[in-house]
């Protein structure tokens, strides 16, 4: 008999999570105005709100915390992190920041000006925010296949080269500070970008003399997908693959809260000395001196170890395949989910799951609330509430997709938790036709309403 899969780690410390009754949760979610962001964590059994900063550190990372060097300048923890980043990414220059958006703030302060355009593949919210804040524009050049939840394309994060070249042709070079490729592409569902595509984007950027930057929050998961799916990479290590794709670019921003396997942190890595020098000034202004940039010495040490652990095959297999295990269970139960499964999350397709709830009544939010009530599981709506209102007409903007994201924290939950989530969803799916009504908005903020919106049940 073939031996079944088992995780390549054992547990040294546990954190209790509280179970509650359905009646208690009905009351709690009502008290929270049907906004899952308003729930305190003790009222959640399995928290799938995000995989950002929610992972479990290893014993080796905790050990590194104890020998953190808190010197203001030139600490040994900084030097450890710097040499790890250089070894794994191949980039020459390195600046620590307190998280990913801080890396964007620093780098974009050096590179982006009003009137610029920044093409890329489905820019992440904070990336887009930092571009638009500077009166520049983010142009989405993702392949069309990315927007069909049942299309099985293996690299749905890929950049459409024709769309990208059109941007290069229709804007003066001075107005394109860089092209940004997000690996894996968070906003299109944690979907990877192939090396073939990265190489082609790099060649196109070189032809038009445009800088290529990677938004690298989940670069290790991207490398894992390349190893599993792209011809010619089966025998390469994750570290070899990552080094290869980084070699096609000029720099990167990183949210270490994802594939850095730490709870807080970020960085910038670059090849160009001029850009590094410019970014250094902003780093000192916004983040801190260049040898800590908003991070504790101990946290830089833990990040150095985390980057090495996150780029090992065994860890990545346990991580990505656990997400896929949940996805496959749901598919077996006929629950509609985005496919192929993303690296960090499973996305429920609410348009197919609860078509009986009118879109004006926020069907994806209704599904996320039901999952909380039935199982104490907290996911997040990626649908009409998140899409906000049109700034001019103040009408709701209805996106093509109404999704509920179930983001899986790294090394935190077991296969039993995955089974529990799948059955909770199956039970909701079996009674889906009884769901006729959703929610009304009672109160909302003018922008970013999803964090504070108050709802009432219809
Ligand atoms: C999380 C994330 C960011 C922002 O990082 P923070 O650490 O949350 O500030 C940027 N880009 C991508 C793709 C991300 O997933």
Short mmCIF file of C-alpha atoms in Angstrom, two decimals, residues 8-435:
data_model
loop_
_atom_site.label_atom_id
_atom_site.label_comp_id
_atom_site.label_asym_id
_atom_site.label_seq_id
_atom_site.Cartn_x
_atom_site.Cartn_y
_atom_site.Cartn_z
CA UNK A 8 7.16 17.29 7.31
CA UNK A 9 6.93 18.84 10.78
CA UNK A 10 5.63 18.03 14.25
CA UNK A 11 4.05 20.39 16.78
CA UNK A 12 5.97 21.80 19.76
CA UNK A 13 3.49 24.40 20.99
CA UNK A 14 -0.28 24.68 20.65
CA UNK A 15 -2.76 27.52 20.93
CA UNK A 16 -6.29 26.71 22.09
CA UNK A 17 -9.15 27.85 19.86
CA UNK A 18 -12.68 28.10 21.21
CA UNK A 19 -15.68 26.26 19.96
CA UNK A 20 -19.11 27.85 20.34
CA UNK A 21 -22.72 27.05 19.49
CA UNK A 22 -24.56 28.18 16.40
CA UNK A 23 -26.91 30.21 18.65
CA UNK A 24 -23.97 32.09 20.18
CA UNK A 25 -22.57 32.86 16.71
CA UNK A 26 -25.96 34.09 15.46
CA UNK A 27 -25.95 36.62 18.27
CA UNK A 28 -22.26 37.59 17.84
CA UNK A 29 -22.51 38.21 14.11
CA UNK A 30 -25.67 40.28 14.67
CA UNK A 31 -23.83 42.31 17.32
CA UNK A 32 -21.00 42.76 14.78
CA UNK A 33 -23.51 44.28 12.31
CA UNK A 34 -22.93 41.30 10.02
CA UNK A 35 -19.39 42.48 9.30
CA UNK A 36 -16.80 39.72 9.83
CA UNK A 37 -14.06 42.32 10.41
CA UNK A 38 -15.93 43.37 13.57
CA UNK A 39 -15.69 39.96 15.22
CA UNK A 40 -13.06 39.56 17.91
CA UNK A 41 -10.80 36.58 17.24
CA UNK A 42 -12.04 34.64 20.29
CA UNK A 43 -15.41 34.31 18.55
CA UNK A 44 -13.84 32.63 15.52
CA UNK A 45 -13.05 28.90 15.42
CA UNK A 46 -11.08 28.72 12.17
CA UNK A 47 -9.77 32.06 10.93
CA UNK A 48 -9.29 32.22 7.16
CA UNK A 49 -9.50 36.02 6.88
CA UNK A 50 -5.95 36.22 5.55
CA UNK A 51 -2.68 34.31 5.18
CA UNK A 52 -0.78 37.55 5.83
CA UNK A 53 1.26 37.55 9.03
CA UNK A 54 -0.82 34.67 10.43
CA UNK A 55 1.66 31.82 9.91
CA UNK A 56 3.44 29.77 12.58
CA UNK A 57 7.19 30.29 13.02
CA UNK A 58 9.52 27.31 13.39
CA UNK A 59 11.69 26.45 16.39
CA UNK A 60 14.70 27.64 14.37
CA UNK A 61 13.04 31.03 13.83
CA UNK A 62 12.19 31.37 17.53
CA UNK A 63 15.76 30.45 18.41
CA UNK A 64 16.97 33.22 16.09
CA UNK A 65 14.67 35.68 17.92
CA UNK A 66 16.67 35.07 21.10
CA UNK A 67 19.95 36.11 19.50
CA UNK A 68 18.51 39.14 17.71
CA UNK A 69 20.95 42.06 17.64
CA UNK A 70 19.11 45.30 18.43
CA UNK A 71 21.96 47.65 17.49
CA UNK A 72 20.73 50.74 15.65
CA UNK A 73 23.37 50.47 12.92
CA UNK A 74 25.02 47.44 11.37
CA UNK A 75 23.44 44.72 13.52
CA UNK A 76 24.37 41.09 12.89
CA UNK A 77 20.67 40.28 12.36
CA UNK A 78 20.57 42.81 9.51
CA UNK A 79 23.69 41.30 7.97
CA UNK A 80 22.20 37.80 8.19
CA UNK A 81 19.04 38.98 6.47
CA UNK A 82 20.92 40.94 3.82
CA UNK A 83 23.10 38.00 2.84
CA UNK A 84 20.09 35.64 2.79
CA UNK A 85 18.14 38.00 0.51
CA UNK A 86 21.14 38.39 -1.78
CA UNK A 87 21.71 34.63 -1.92
CA UNK A 88 18.04 33.76 -2.59
CA UNK A 89 17.11 36.61 -4.97
CA UNK A 90 20.44 37.44 -6.57
CA UNK A 91 19.74 41.20 -6.24
CA UNK A 92 22.69 43.34 -5.12
CA UNK A 93 21.09 46.00 -2.94
CA UNK A 94 18.72 45.49 -0.04
CA UNK A 95 16.54 47.73 2.17
CA UNK A 96 14.37 46.42 5.03
CA UNK A 97 10.88 47.94 5.59
CA UNK A 98 8.17 47.21 8.15
CA UNK A 99 5.83 45.50 5.66
CA UNK A 100 5.06 45.14 1.96
CA UNK A 101 3.17 48.39 1.44
CA UNK A 102 6.01 50.24 3.13
CA UNK A 103 8.39 48.78 0.54
CA UNK A 104 6.00 50.09 -2.13
CA UNK A 105 5.83 53.50 -0.48
CA UNK A 106 9.62 53.82 -0.38
CA UNK A 107 10.36 52.47 -3.87
CA UNK A 108 7.48 54.29 -5.57
CA UNK A 109 8.49 57.55 -3.88
CA UNK A 110 11.78 57.17 -5.72
CA UNK A 111 10.30 56.13 -9.07
CA UNK A 112 6.66 57.14 -9.66
CA UNK A 113 5.45 60.67 -10.52
CA UNK A 114 2.11 62.24 -11.49
CA UNK A 115 0.92 61.27 -14.97
CA UNK A 116 2.88 57.99 -15.04
CA UNK A 117 1.43 54.60 -15.96
CA UNK A 118 2.49 51.32 -14.36
CA UNK A 119 1.49 48.21 -16.32
CA UNK A 120 1.34 44.81 -14.61
CA UNK A 121 -0.79 41.75 -13.84
CA UNK A 122 -3.77 42.55 -11.54
CA UNK A 123 -1.96 44.92 -9.16
CA UNK A 124 -2.57 44.24 -5.47
CA UNK A 125 -4.78 46.85 -3.67
CA UNK A 126 -1.93 48.54 -1.78
CA UNK A 127 0.27 48.53 -4.90
CA UNK A 128 -2.50 50.18 -6.89
CA UNK A 129 -3.15 52.51 -3.96
CA UNK A 130 0.47 53.66 -3.86
CA UNK A 131 0.45 54.23 -7.62
CA UNK A 132 -2.84 56.16 -7.64
CA UNK A 133 -1.87 58.15 -4.55
CA UNK A 134 0.90 59.63 -6.73
CA UNK A 135 -1.61 60.55 -9.46
CA UNK A 136 -0.33 57.76 -11.66
CA UNK A 137 -2.30 54.91 -13.20
CA UNK A 138 -2.06 51.13 -12.83
CA UNK A 139 -2.86 49.31 -16.09
CA UNK A 140 -3.95 45.68 -15.79
CA UNK A 141 -2.40 43.49 -18.50
CA UNK A 142 -3.35 40.05 -17.10
CA UNK A 143 -4.35 37.37 -19.62
CA UNK A 144 -8.13 37.11 -20.19
CA UNK A 145 -8.19 33.47 -18.98
CA UNK A 146 -7.62 34.76 -15.42
CA UNK A 147 -11.18 36.06 -15.16
CA UNK A 148 -12.94 32.76 -15.91
CA UNK A 149 -13.16 30.75 -12.64
CA UNK A 150 -13.47 27.42 -14.46
CA UNK A 151 -10.69 27.87 -17.05
CA UNK A 152 -7.91 25.40 -16.15
CA UNK A 153 -4.96 27.43 -17.56
CA UNK A 154 -1.94 26.47 -15.39
CA UNK A 155 -0.53 30.01 -15.19
CA UNK A 156 -3.50 32.35 -14.80
CA UNK A 157 -1.25 35.06 -13.37
CA UNK A 158 0.52 35.51 -16.71
CA UNK A 159 0.90 38.89 -18.40
CA UNK A 160 -0.71 39.34 -21.82
CA UNK A 161 2.25 40.44 -23.96
CA UNK A 162 0.05 42.22 -26.52
CA UNK A 163 -1.66 44.27 -23.81
CA UNK A 164 1.74 45.12 -22.33
CA UNK A 165 3.27 46.12 -25.65
CA UNK A 166 0.26 48.34 -26.37
CA UNK A 167 0.99 50.21 -23.13
CA UNK A 168 4.66 50.55 -24.13
CA UNK A 169 3.70 51.81 -27.60
CA UNK A 170 1.05 54.31 -26.50
CA UNK A 171 2.95 56.00 -23.66
CA UNK A 172 6.27 57.81 -23.73
CA UNK A 173 9.05 55.88 -21.99
CA UNK A 174 9.50 58.74 -19.48
CA UNK A 175 5.99 58.02 -18.20
CA UNK A 176 6.53 54.31 -17.56
CA UNK A 177 8.72 54.09 -14.44
CA UNK A 178 8.51 50.29 -14.43
CA UNK A 179 6.39 47.25 -15.18
CA UNK A 180 5.32 45.26 -12.09
CA UNK A 181 4.75 41.50 -12.15
CA UNK A 182 3.03 40.04 -9.07
CA UNK A 183 4.12 36.49 -8.22
CA UNK A 184 1.84 34.71 -7.43
CA UNK A 185 -0.90 37.04 -8.59
CA UNK A 186 -2.93 37.66 -5.41
CA UNK A 187 -5.75 39.66 -7.03
CA UNK A 188 -6.43 36.99 -9.65
CA UNK A 189 -6.67 34.32 -6.94
CA UNK A 190 -3.11 33.36 -5.99
CA UNK A 191 -2.42 32.22 -9.55
CA UNK A 192 1.18 31.71 -10.70
CA UNK A 193 3.21 33.27 -13.51
CA UNK A 194 5.37 30.95 -15.65
CA UNK A 195 9.09 31.44 -16.23
CA UNK A 196 8.38 31.46 -19.97
CA UNK A 197 6.05 34.43 -19.43
CA UNK A 198 8.48 36.22 -17.10
CA UNK A 199 11.25 35.77 -19.68
CA UNK A 200 9.06 37.16 -22.45
CA UNK A 201 7.97 40.13 -20.30
CA UNK A 202 11.62 40.77 -19.45
CA UNK A 203 12.62 40.69 -23.14
CA UNK A 204 9.81 43.11 -24.02
CA UNK A 205 10.81 45.44 -21.17
CA UNK A 206 14.43 45.38 -22.37
CA UNK A 207 13.34 46.15 -25.94
CA UNK A 208 11.49 49.27 -24.73
CA UNK A 209 14.08 50.02 -22.03
CA UNK A 210 11.59 49.66 -19.15
CA UNK A 211 12.52 48.52 -15.63
CA UNK A 212 10.96 45.25 -14.43
CA UNK A 213 9.98 44.94 -10.75
CA UNK A 214 8.48 41.88 -9.03
CA UNK A 215 5.82 42.19 -6.33
CA UNK A 216 7.12 39.05 -4.64
CA UNK A 217 4.91 38.37 -1.58
CA UNK A 218 4.35 34.73 -2.64
CA UNK A 219 7.40 34.15 -4.85
CA UNK A 220 8.19 30.78 -3.22
CA UNK A 221 4.68 29.45 -3.93
CA UNK A 222 5.13 30.72 -7.50
CA UNK A 223 8.40 28.75 -7.78
CA UNK A 224 6.63 25.63 -6.48
CA UNK A 225 3.97 25.90 -9.21
CA UNK A 226 6.70 26.32 -11.84
CA UNK A 227 8.42 23.16 -10.61
CA UNK A 228 5.15 21.22 -10.70
CA UNK A 229 3.65 22.60 -13.91
CA UNK A 230 6.26 24.04 -16.26
CA UNK A 231 8.18 21.79 -18.63
CA UNK A 232 11.91 21.69 -17.89
CA UNK A 233 11.79 22.66 -14.20
CA UNK A 234 10.90 19.33 -12.52
CA UNK A 235 14.50 18.64 -11.54
CA UNK A 236 15.39 22.15 -10.39
CA UNK A 237 15.26 23.14 -6.72
CA UNK A 238 12.89 25.87 -5.55
CA UNK A 239 15.89 28.09 -4.82
CA UNK A 240 17.27 27.58 -8.36
CA UNK A 241 13.87 28.43 -9.88
CA UNK A 242 13.43 31.56 -7.73
CA UNK A 243 16.93 32.76 -8.54
CA UNK A 244 16.26 32.22 -12.23
CA UNK A 245 13.04 34.27 -12.38
CA UNK A 246 14.50 37.06 -10.28
CA UNK A 247 17.45 37.20 -12.72
CA UNK A 248 15.06 38.44 -15.43
CA UNK A 249 14.08 41.53 -13.40
CA UNK A 250 15.67 44.65 -11.95
CA UNK A 251 14.25 44.53 -8.45
CA UNK A 252 11.49 43.47 -6.10
CA UNK A 253 9.21 44.55 -3.30
CA UNK A 254 8.33 41.99 -0.65
CA UNK A 255 5.68 41.50 2.00
CA UNK A 256 7.52 39.16 4.37
CA UNK A 257 4.19 38.42 6.08
CA UNK A 258 3.54 35.88 3.34
CA UNK A 259 6.48 33.81 2.03
CA UNK A 260 8.87 35.28 4.60
CA UNK A 261 7.10 33.11 7.20
CA UNK A 262 7.07 35.94 9.76
CA UNK A 263 4.26 37.95 11.35
CA UNK A 264 5.53 41.37 10.27
CA UNK A 265 8.15 42.64 7.84
CA UNK A 266 9.02 43.57 4.29
CA UNK A 267 11.89 44.62 2.05
CA UNK A 268 13.11 46.02 -1.24
CA UNK A 269 15.89 44.42 -3.31
CA UNK A 270 17.44 46.06 -6.38
CA UNK A 271 20.28 45.89 -8.89
CA UNK A 272 20.51 49.55 -9.86
CA UNK A 273 22.70 51.66 -7.57
CA UNK A 274 21.06 54.99 -8.48
CA UNK A 275 17.56 53.70 -7.61
CA UNK A 276 18.91 52.18 -4.41
CA UNK A 277 20.43 55.52 -3.40
CA UNK A 278 17.18 57.38 -4.06
CA UNK A 279 15.14 54.77 -2.19
CA UNK A 280 17.58 54.95 0.73
CA UNK A 281 16.62 58.56 1.44
CA UNK A 282 12.91 57.69 1.54
CA UNK A 283 13.61 54.60 3.64
CA UNK A 284 15.34 56.72 6.27
CA UNK A 285 12.47 59.24 6.22
CA UNK A 286 9.56 56.80 6.35
CA UNK A 287 10.88 53.57 7.87
CA UNK A 288 14.09 53.99 9.81
CA UNK A 289 17.82 53.71 9.27
CA UNK A 290 18.85 51.43 6.39
CA UNK A 291 20.03 48.61 8.66
CA UNK A 292 16.62 48.10 10.29
CA UNK A 293 13.93 49.95 8.28
CA UNK A 294 11.11 49.56 10.81
CA UNK A 295 12.04 46.02 11.87
CA UNK A 296 13.42 44.72 15.17
CA UNK A 297 16.79 42.98 14.97
CA UNK A 298 15.20 39.75 16.22
CA UNK A 299 12.51 39.96 13.55
CA UNK A 300 15.13 40.40 10.81
CA UNK A 301 16.86 37.27 12.11
CA UNK A 302 13.61 35.28 12.10
CA UNK A 303 12.92 36.51 8.55
CA UNK A 304 16.36 35.36 7.36
CA UNK A 305 15.57 31.85 8.62
CA UNK A 306 11.98 32.04 7.32
CA UNK A 307 13.09 32.87 3.77
CA UNK A 308 15.29 29.80 3.72
CA UNK A 309 12.52 27.57 5.09
CA UNK A 310 9.90 28.96 2.69
CA UNK A 311 12.09 28.11 -0.31
CA UNK A 312 12.39 24.41 0.57
CA UNK A 313 10.31 21.94 -1.43
CA UNK A 314 9.03 19.93 1.54
CA UNK A 315 7.58 22.97 3.25
CA UNK A 316 5.99 24.26 0.03
CA UNK A 317 4.51 20.87 -0.78
CA UNK A 318 2.83 20.75 2.65
CA UNK A 319 1.60 24.30 2.20
CA UNK A 320 0.28 24.33 -1.37
CA UNK A 321 -1.05 20.76 -1.29
CA UNK A 322 -3.00 21.46 1.92
CA UNK A 323 -4.78 24.29 0.12
CA UNK A 324 -5.40 21.98 -2.86
CA UNK A 325 -6.68 19.23 -0.52
CA UNK A 326 -9.40 21.60 0.71
CA UNK A 327 -10.15 22.65 -2.87
CA UNK A 328 -10.46 19.06 -4.05
CA UNK A 329 -12.78 18.14 -1.16
CA UNK A 330 -15.05 21.00 -2.17
CA UNK A 331 -14.98 19.96 -5.83
CA UNK A 332 -15.92 16.41 -4.75
CA UNK A 333 -18.91 17.91 -2.92
CA UNK A 334 -19.82 19.89 -6.12
CA UNK A 335 -19.23 23.17 -4.27
CA UNK A 336 -18.32 25.80 -6.93
CA UNK A 337 -14.74 27.04 -6.45
CA UNK A 338 -12.17 28.79 -8.63
CA UNK A 339 -9.88 26.41 -10.52
CA UNK A 340 -7.04 25.67 -10.66
CA UNK A 341 -6.71 26.23 -6.91
CA UNK A 342 -4.57 29.20 -5.85
CA UNK A 343 -1.42 28.79 -3.80
CA UNK A 344 -2.66 30.47 -0.63
CA UNK A 345 -6.44 30.37 -0.76
CA UNK A 346 -9.59 28.74 -2.09
CA UNK A 347 -12.16 31.05 -3.66
CA UNK A 348 -15.87 30.17 -3.51
CA UNK A 349 -17.84 31.30 -6.54
CA UNK A 350 -20.92 32.90 -4.95
CA UNK A 351 -22.61 33.59 -8.31
CA UNK A 352 -22.81 29.83 -8.81
CA UNK A 353 -23.23 28.94 -5.12
CA UNK A 354 -26.16 31.21 -4.17
CA UNK A 355 -27.67 32.59 -7.41
CA UNK A 356 -31.02 32.74 -5.57
CA UNK A 357 -29.82 35.71 -3.50
CA UNK A 358 -30.10 38.93 -5.56
CA UNK A 359 -26.77 40.66 -6.30
CA UNK A 360 -28.14 43.87 -4.75
CA UNK A 361 -28.33 41.90 -1.50
CA UNK A 362 -24.59 41.07 -1.48
CA UNK A 363 -24.64 37.34 -2.11
CA UNK A 364 -20.92 36.74 -1.47
CA UNK A 365 -21.17 38.50 1.90
CA UNK A 366 -24.29 36.47 2.68
CA UNK A 367 -22.35 33.27 1.98
CA UNK A 368 -19.41 34.39 4.14
CA UNK A 369 -21.82 35.14 7.02
CA UNK A 370 -23.53 31.76 6.65
CA UNK A 371 -20.15 29.98 6.79
CA UNK A 372 -19.42 31.78 10.04
CA UNK A 373 -22.80 30.93 11.54
CA UNK A 374 -22.67 27.26 10.53
CA UNK A 375 -19.00 26.54 11.30
CA UNK A 376 -17.39 29.48 13.10
CA UNK A 377 -15.18 29.89 10.01
CA UNK A 378 -14.16 33.43 9.01
CA UNK A 379 -13.55 34.03 5.31
CA UNK A 380 -13.72 37.33 3.46
CA UNK A 381 -16.00 38.75 0.76
CA UNK A 382 -14.30 39.69 -2.51
CA UNK A 383 -17.37 40.99 -4.27
CA UNK A 384 -19.73 43.95 -4.49
CA UNK A 385 -19.08 45.30 -1.00
CA UNK A 386 -15.33 45.31 -1.63
CA UNK A 387 -15.79 46.80 -5.12
CA UNK A 388 -17.33 49.92 -3.55
CA UNK A 389 -19.49 52.54 -5.31
CA UNK A 390 -18.75 54.42 -8.50
CA UNK A 391 -17.10 57.67 -7.35
CA UNK A 392 -19.35 59.75 -9.65
CA UNK A 393 -22.78 58.07 -9.74
CA UNK A 394 -22.49 56.57 -6.22
CA UNK A 395 -24.12 53.41 -7.58
CA UNK A 396 -22.82 50.00 -6.50
CA UNK A 397 -20.16 48.62 -8.84
CA UNK A 398 -20.93 44.97 -9.61
CA UNK A 399 -17.72 43.06 -10.36
CA UNK A 400 -17.77 40.07 -12.73
CA UNK A 401 -16.95 37.75 -9.88
CA UNK A 402 -18.60 37.45 -6.47
CA UNK A 403 -16.13 35.48 -4.38
CA UNK A 404 -15.56 34.41 -0.80
CA UNK A 405 -11.85 33.93 -0.12
CA UNK A 406 -10.72 31.26 2.32
CA UNK A 407 -7.04 32.10 2.91
CA UNK A 408 -5.10 29.35 4.67
CA UNK A 409 -2.47 30.47 7.21
CA UNK A 410 0.93 28.78 6.86
CA UNK A 411 1.69 25.75 9.12
CA UNK A 412 -1.30 26.61 11.37
CA UNK A 413 -4.23 24.28 10.68
CA UNK A 414 -4.36 20.50 10.23
CA UNK A 415 -6.02 18.28 7.65
CA UNK A 416 -8.87 17.78 10.17
CA UNK A 417 -9.54 21.50 10.03
CA UNK A 418 -9.70 21.27 6.22
CA UNK A 419 -12.22 18.42 6.49
CA UNK A 420 -14.30 20.46 8.94
CA UNK A 421 -14.35 23.48 6.59
CA UNK A 422 -15.32 21.32 3.62
CA UNK A 423 -18.23 19.66 5.43
CA UNK A 424 -19.51 23.00 6.77
CA UNK A 425 -19.61 24.24 3.18
CA UNK A 426 -21.23 21.05 1.90
CA UNK A 427 -24.02 21.44 4.46
CA UNK A 428 -24.62 25.03 3.35
CA UNK A 429 -24.50 23.95 -0.30
CA UNK A 430 -27.10 21.22 0.30
CA UNK A 431 -29.62 23.78 1.57
CA UNK A 432 -28.60 26.63 -0.78
CA UNK A 433 -32.01 26.91 -2.46
CA UNK A 434 -33.58 27.99 0.82
CA UNK A 435 -31.37 31.10 0.76
#
